[in-house]
């Protein structure tokens, strides 16, 4: 297997890590935000589930921007949504902004669950497609484990520990964020063209046949 393709697939599968991390990290903050904002049971439930509501919507609609605008801009905006959500959740002054930030992040997660596996399957050679696409699912579970570990490490740093728990989700995007994902997409698709495939799906635009290796 081409090592660069393997690296690019891992980079794209980072979306799965953020999916698992963001889904579970709220467990370390839920009691604190209920006490801080004196939430009723109903509002508390909405606040905790806001990201999941967004994930449902994002997963149902994620294919449309990927087909219409291409993988590259879609992944870019997913990265923007992740960052906005992480920072907004960590700095939220009230529950309304907290819910909005979590919902926005959920949309990004939902879209990534469609676009990232789609992209990995497109660049992977047939013999390795199952293994490479499976890294997305592995990263979901890995993100869950890391979220529990992160919450445990940050639990005793003070009253604002819950803000750090949620804000730390932005750190994986620093090194392997949207720019890295896009660079990986462009390079992998160039490599796929060089391999001489009859049909290449462009990360920067809608599905189109590849005319030649240099087109």
mmCIF file of C-alpha atoms in Angstrom:
data_model
loop_
_atom_site.group_PDB
_atom_site.id
_atom_site.type_symbol
_atom_site.label_atom_id
_atom_site.label_comp_id
_atom_site.label_asym_id
_atom_site.label_seq_id
_atom_site.Cartn_x
_atom_site.Cartn_y
_atom_site.Cartn_z
ATOM 1 C CA UNK A 1 0.000 0.000 0.000
ATOM 2 C CA UNK A 2 1.235 3.486 -0.851
ATOM 3 C CA UNK A 3 2.412 5.082 2.405
ATOM 4 C CA UNK A 4 1.229 8.515 1.379
ATOM 5 C CA UNK A 5 -2.264 7.241 0.654
ATOM 6 C CA UNK A 6 -2.251 5.614 4.082
ATOM 7 C CA UNK A 7 -1.242 8.894 5.719
ATOM 8 C CA UNK A 8 -3.886 10.855 3.789
ATOM 9 C CA UNK A 9 -6.557 8.365 4.785
ATOM 10 C CA UNK A 10 -5.550 8.712 8.448
ATOM 11 C CA UNK A 11 -5.705 12.505 8.156
ATOM 12 C CA UNK A 12 -9.195 12.338 6.678
ATOM 13 C CA UNK A 13 -10.296 9.888 9.370
ATOM 14 C CA UNK A 14 -9.554 12.581 11.972
ATOM 15 C CA UNK A 15 -13.198 13.569 11.513
ATOM 16 C CA UNK A 16 -14.152 10.273 13.148
ATOM 17 C CA UNK A 17 -11.952 11.067 16.138
ATOM 18 C CA UNK A 18 -13.690 14.408 16.610
ATOM 19 C CA UNK A 19 -17.064 12.697 16.256
ATOM 20 C CA UNK A 20 -16.326 10.297 19.106
ATOM 21 C CA UNK A 21 -14.592 12.917 21.232
ATOM 22 C CA UNK A 22 -17.317 15.534 20.941
ATOM 23 C CA UNK A 23 -20.097 13.040 21.587
ATOM 24 C CA UNK A 24 -18.635 11.926 24.911
ATOM 25 C CA UNK A 25 -16.752 14.967 26.225
ATOM 26 C CA UNK A 26 -20.025 16.591 27.335
ATOM 27 C CA UNK A 27 -20.328 13.927 30.036
ATOM 28 C CA UNK A 28 -17.666 15.700 32.072
ATOM 29 C CA UNK A 29 -19.474 19.041 31.957
ATOM 30 C CA UNK A 30 -23.142 18.173 32.263
ATOM 31 C CA UNK A 31 -23.478 18.431 36.050
ATOM 32 C CA UNK A 32 -21.514 21.646 36.223
ATOM 33 C CA UNK A 33 -23.527 23.467 33.557
ATOM 34 C CA UNK A 34 -26.785 22.390 35.189
ATOM 35 C CA UNK A 35 -25.693 23.877 38.499
ATOM 36 C CA UNK A 36 -24.118 26.964 36.938
ATOM 37 C CA UNK A 37 -27.162 28.001 34.910
ATOM 38 C CA UNK A 38 -29.829 26.426 37.165
ATOM 39 C CA UNK A 39 -31.263 24.404 34.306
ATOM 40 C CA UNK A 40 -34.533 22.547 34.424
ATOM 41 C CA UNK A 41 -34.505 18.889 33.470
ATOM 42 C CA UNK A 42 -35.911 19.694 30.026
ATOM 43 C CA UNK A 43 -33.407 22.435 29.187
ATOM 44 C CA UNK A 44 -30.595 20.341 30.611
ATOM 45 C CA UNK A 45 -31.569 17.518 28.275
ATOM 46 C CA UNK A 46 -31.665 19.825 25.253
ATOM 47 C CA UNK A 47 -28.252 21.264 26.133
ATOM 48 C CA UNK A 48 -26.696 17.813 26.381
ATOM 49 C CA UNK A 49 -28.299 16.544 23.174
ATOM 50 C CA UNK A 50 -27.802 19.687 21.052
ATOM 51 C CA UNK A 51 -24.746 18.272 19.292
ATOM 52 C CA UNK A 52 -26.587 15.053 18.481
ATOM 53 C CA UNK A 53 -29.496 16.999 16.998
ATOM 54 C CA UNK A 54 -27.032 18.802 14.758
ATOM 55 C CA UNK A 55 -25.327 15.537 13.853
ATOM 56 C CA UNK A 56 -28.607 14.078 12.608
ATOM 57 C CA UNK A 57 -29.239 17.089 10.386
ATOM 58 C CA UNK A 58 -25.649 17.189 9.151
ATOM 59 C CA UNK A 59 -25.587 13.503 8.267
ATOM 60 C CA UNK A 60 -28.858 13.783 6.365
ATOM 61 C CA UNK A 61 -27.736 16.793 4.341
ATOM 62 C CA UNK A 62 -23.948 16.333 4.135
ATOM 63 C CA UNK A 63 -24.008 14.749 0.709
ATOM 64 C CA UNK A 64 -25.483 17.832 -0.946
ATOM 65 C CA UNK A 65 -22.579 20.270 -0.379
ATOM 66 C CA UNK A 66 -20.076 17.511 -1.170
ATOM 67 C CA UNK A 67 -21.714 16.929 -4.567
ATOM 68 C CA UNK A 68 -22.489 20.558 -5.290
ATOM 69 C CA UNK A 69 -19.302 22.284 -4.123
ATOM 70 C CA UNK A 70 -16.836 19.414 -3.880
ATOM 71 C CA UNK A 71 -14.977 17.708 -1.048
ATOM 72 C CA UNK A 72 -12.386 20.451 -0.586
ATOM 73 C CA UNK A 73 -14.667 23.381 0.333
ATOM 74 C CA UNK A 74 -16.948 21.043 2.270
ATOM 75 C CA UNK A 75 -14.086 19.815 4.451
ATOM 76 C CA UNK A 76 -12.918 23.395 4.897
ATOM 77 C CA UNK A 77 -16.288 24.531 6.235
ATOM 78 C CA UNK A 78 -16.574 21.453 8.428
ATOM 79 C CA UNK A 79 -13.286 22.493 10.046
ATOM 80 C CA UNK A 80 -14.643 26.002 10.576
ATOM 81 C CA UNK A 81 -17.770 24.601 12.249
ATOM 82 C CA UNK A 82 -15.631 22.453 14.566
ATOM 83 C CA UNK A 83 -13.570 25.420 15.693
ATOM 84 C CA UNK A 84 -16.583 27.694 16.186
ATOM 85 C CA UNK A 85 -18.311 25.000 18.224
ATOM 86 C CA UNK A 86 -15.351 24.211 20.466
ATOM 87 C CA UNK A 87 -14.566 27.844 21.233
ATOM 88 C CA UNK A 88 -18.227 28.845 21.526
ATOM 89 C CA UNK A 89 -18.996 26.004 23.937
ATOM 90 C CA UNK A 90 -15.969 26.769 26.096
ATOM 91 C CA UNK A 91 -16.691 30.497 26.328
ATOM 92 C CA UNK A 92 -20.504 30.362 26.426
ATOM 93 C CA UNK A 93 -21.870 32.927 28.909
ATOM 94 C CA UNK A 94 -25.344 31.346 28.982
ATOM 95 C CA UNK A 95 -27.120 28.164 28.038
ATOM 96 C CA UNK A 96 -28.598 29.605 24.829
ATOM 97 C CA UNK A 97 -25.179 30.257 23.309
ATOM 98 C CA UNK A 98 -23.963 26.925 24.637
ATOM 99 C CA UNK A 99 -26.778 25.068 22.877
ATOM 100 C CA UNK A 100 -26.209 27.001 19.646
ATOM 101 C CA UNK A 101 -22.463 26.273 19.687
ATOM 102 C CA UNK A 102 -22.998 22.584 20.357
ATOM 103 C CA UNK A 103 -25.628 22.396 17.616
ATOM 104 C CA UNK A 104 -23.273 24.014 15.096
ATOM 105 C CA UNK A 105 -20.567 21.516 15.971
ATOM 106 C CA UNK A 106 -23.038 18.696 15.593
ATOM 107 C CA UNK A 107 -23.832 19.818 12.051
ATOM 108 C CA UNK A 108 -20.126 19.745 11.221
ATOM 109 C CA UNK A 109 -19.765 16.282 12.719
ATOM 110 C CA UNK A 110 -22.775 15.004 10.777
ATOM 111 C CA UNK A 111 -21.447 16.339 7.486
ATOM 112 C CA UNK A 112 -18.016 14.856 8.168
ATOM 113 C CA UNK A 113 -19.510 11.408 8.763
ATOM 114 C CA UNK A 114 -20.649 11.523 5.141
ATOM 115 C CA UNK A 115 -17.776 13.325 3.418
ATOM 116 C CA UNK A 116 -14.756 11.792 5.177
ATOM 117 C CA UNK A 117 -15.617 8.094 4.592
ATOM 118 C CA UNK A 118 -16.690 9.001 1.047
ATOM 119 C CA UNK A 119 -13.335 10.592 0.360
ATOM 120 C CA UNK A 120 -11.346 7.734 1.914
ATOM 121 C CA UNK A 121 -13.237 5.198 -0.206
ATOM 122 C CA UNK A 122 -12.550 7.260 -3.326
ATOM 123 C CA UNK A 123 -8.769 7.459 -2.900
ATOM 124 C CA UNK A 124 -8.235 3.937 -1.532
ATOM 125 C CA UNK A 125 -7.096 1.171 -3.877
ATOM 126 C CA UNK A 126 -9.583 -1.731 -4.041
ATOM 127 C CA UNK A 127 -7.288 -4.113 -2.168
ATOM 128 C CA UNK A 128 -7.029 -1.769 0.832
ATOM 129 C CA UNK A 129 -10.372 0.005 0.713
ATOM 130 C CA UNK A 130 -11.911 -1.868 3.640
ATOM 131 C CA UNK A 131 -8.922 -1.321 5.908
ATOM 132 C CA UNK A 132 -8.582 2.369 5.109
ATOM 133 C CA UNK A 133 -12.294 3.146 5.338
ATOM 134 C CA UNK A 134 -12.407 1.260 8.646
ATOM 135 C CA UNK A 135 -10.034 3.787 10.194
ATOM 136 C CA UNK A 136 -12.900 6.260 10.378
ATOM 137 C CA UNK A 137 -14.876 3.900 12.622
ATOM 138 C CA UNK A 138 -11.758 3.116 14.661
ATOM 139 C CA UNK A 139 -11.178 6.821 15.241
ATOM 140 C CA UNK A 140 -14.737 7.248 16.539
ATOM 141 C CA UNK A 141 -14.024 4.726 19.320
ATOM 142 C CA UNK A 142 -10.546 6.182 19.884
ATOM 143 C CA UNK A 143 -12.080 9.649 20.242
ATOM 144 C CA UNK A 144 -14.482 8.318 22.889
ATOM 145 C CA UNK A 145 -11.606 6.833 24.905
ATOM 146 C CA UNK A 146 -9.551 10.034 24.653
ATOM 147 C CA UNK A 147 -12.563 12.128 25.733
ATOM 148 C CA UNK A 148 -12.942 10.128 28.951
ATOM 149 C CA UNK A 149 -9.192 10.384 29.592
ATOM 150 C CA UNK A 150 -9.175 14.124 28.888
ATOM 151 C CA UNK A 151 -12.116 14.701 31.232
ATOM 152 C CA UNK A 152 -10.368 12.765 33.991
ATOM 153 C CA UNK A 153 -7.160 14.765 33.605
ATOM 154 C CA UNK A 154 -8.950 18.127 33.591
ATOM 155 C CA UNK A 155 -11.564 17.401 36.248
ATOM 156 C CA UNK A 156 -9.659 18.951 39.167
ATOM 157 C CA UNK A 157 -8.194 22.113 37.644
ATOM 158 C CA UNK A 158 -10.888 24.415 39.057
ATOM 159 C CA UNK A 159 -14.426 25.662 38.609
ATOM 160 C CA UNK A 160 -13.903 26.249 34.911
ATOM 161 C CA UNK A 161 -12.644 22.733 34.230
ATOM 162 C CA UNK A 162 -15.719 22.016 32.131
ATOM 163 C CA UNK A 163 -14.808 24.867 29.776
ATOM 164 C CA UNK A 164 -11.386 23.357 29.210
ATOM 165 C CA UNK A 165 -12.953 19.949 28.624
ATOM 166 C CA UNK A 166 -15.046 21.349 25.782
ATOM 167 C CA UNK A 167 -12.493 23.798 24.401
ATOM 168 C CA UNK A 168 -9.766 21.180 24.076
ATOM 169 C CA UNK A 169 -11.685 19.772 21.082
ATOM 170 C CA UNK A 170 -10.165 22.586 19.005
ATOM 171 C CA UNK A 171 -6.601 21.380 19.620
ATOM 172 C CA UNK A 172 -6.623 18.446 17.123
ATOM 173 C CA UNK A 173 -7.541 20.978 14.447
ATOM 174 C CA UNK A 174 -4.387 22.991 15.053
ATOM 175 C CA UNK A 175 -2.047 20.583 13.308
ATOM 176 C CA UNK A 176 -4.411 18.453 11.232
ATOM 177 C CA UNK A 177 -7.228 20.861 10.627
ATOM 178 C CA UNK A 178 -9.021 21.826 7.453
ATOM 179 C CA UNK A 179 -5.870 23.020 5.670
ATOM 180 C CA UNK A 180 -4.119 19.703 6.280
ATOM 181 C CA UNK A 181 -7.188 17.787 5.198
ATOM 182 C CA UNK A 182 -7.437 19.787 1.990
ATOM 183 C CA UNK A 183 -3.748 19.401 1.201
ATOM 184 C CA UNK A 184 -4.101 15.664 1.737
ATOM 185 C CA UNK A 185 -7.128 15.561 -0.535
ATOM 186 C CA UNK A 186 -5.395 17.371 -3.370
ATOM 187 C CA UNK A 187 -2.235 15.284 -3.125
ATOM 188 C CA UNK A 188 -4.092 11.983 -2.872
ATOM 189 C CA UNK A 189 -6.238 12.706 -5.869
ATOM 190 C CA UNK A 190 -3.154 13.647 -7.875
ATOM 191 C CA UNK A 191 -1.616 10.326 -6.871
ATOM 192 C CA UNK A 192 -4.790 8.509 -7.892
ATOM 193 C CA UNK A 193 -4.651 10.180 -11.309
ATOM 194 C CA UNK A 194 -1.028 9.144 -11.725
ATOM 195 C CA UNK A 195 -2.059 5.577 -10.980
ATOM 196 C CA UNK A 196 -4.128 5.705 -14.164
ATOM 197 C CA UNK A 197 -7.640 5.208 -12.815
ATOM 198 C CA UNK A 198 -10.443 5.445 -15.348
ATOM 199 C CA UNK A 199 -12.507 7.628 -13.103
ATOM 200 C CA UNK A 200 -11.390 10.039 -10.438
ATOM 201 C CA UNK A 201 -13.626 11.962 -8.061
ATOM 202 C CA UNK A 202 -12.267 15.459 -7.545
ATOM 203 C CA UNK A 203 -12.082 16.834 -4.018
ATOM 204 C CA UNK A 204 -12.377 20.335 -5.435
ATOM 205 C CA UNK A 205 -15.500 19.831 -7.467
ATOM 206 C CA UNK A 206 -18.360 17.521 -8.453
ATOM 207 C CA UNK A 207 -17.853 14.011 -9.778
ATOM 208 C CA UNK A 208 -16.141 14.030 -13.162
ATOM 209 C CA UNK A 209 -14.223 11.554 -15.338
ATOM 210 C CA UNK A 210 -10.467 11.984 -15.466
ATOM 211 C CA UNK A 211 -9.310 12.689 -18.994
ATOM 212 C CA UNK A 212 -5.665 11.916 -18.332
ATOM 213 C CA UNK A 213 -3.127 11.628 -15.558
ATOM 214 C CA UNK A 214 -2.069 15.238 -15.986
ATOM 215 C CA UNK A 215 -5.509 16.839 -16.405
#
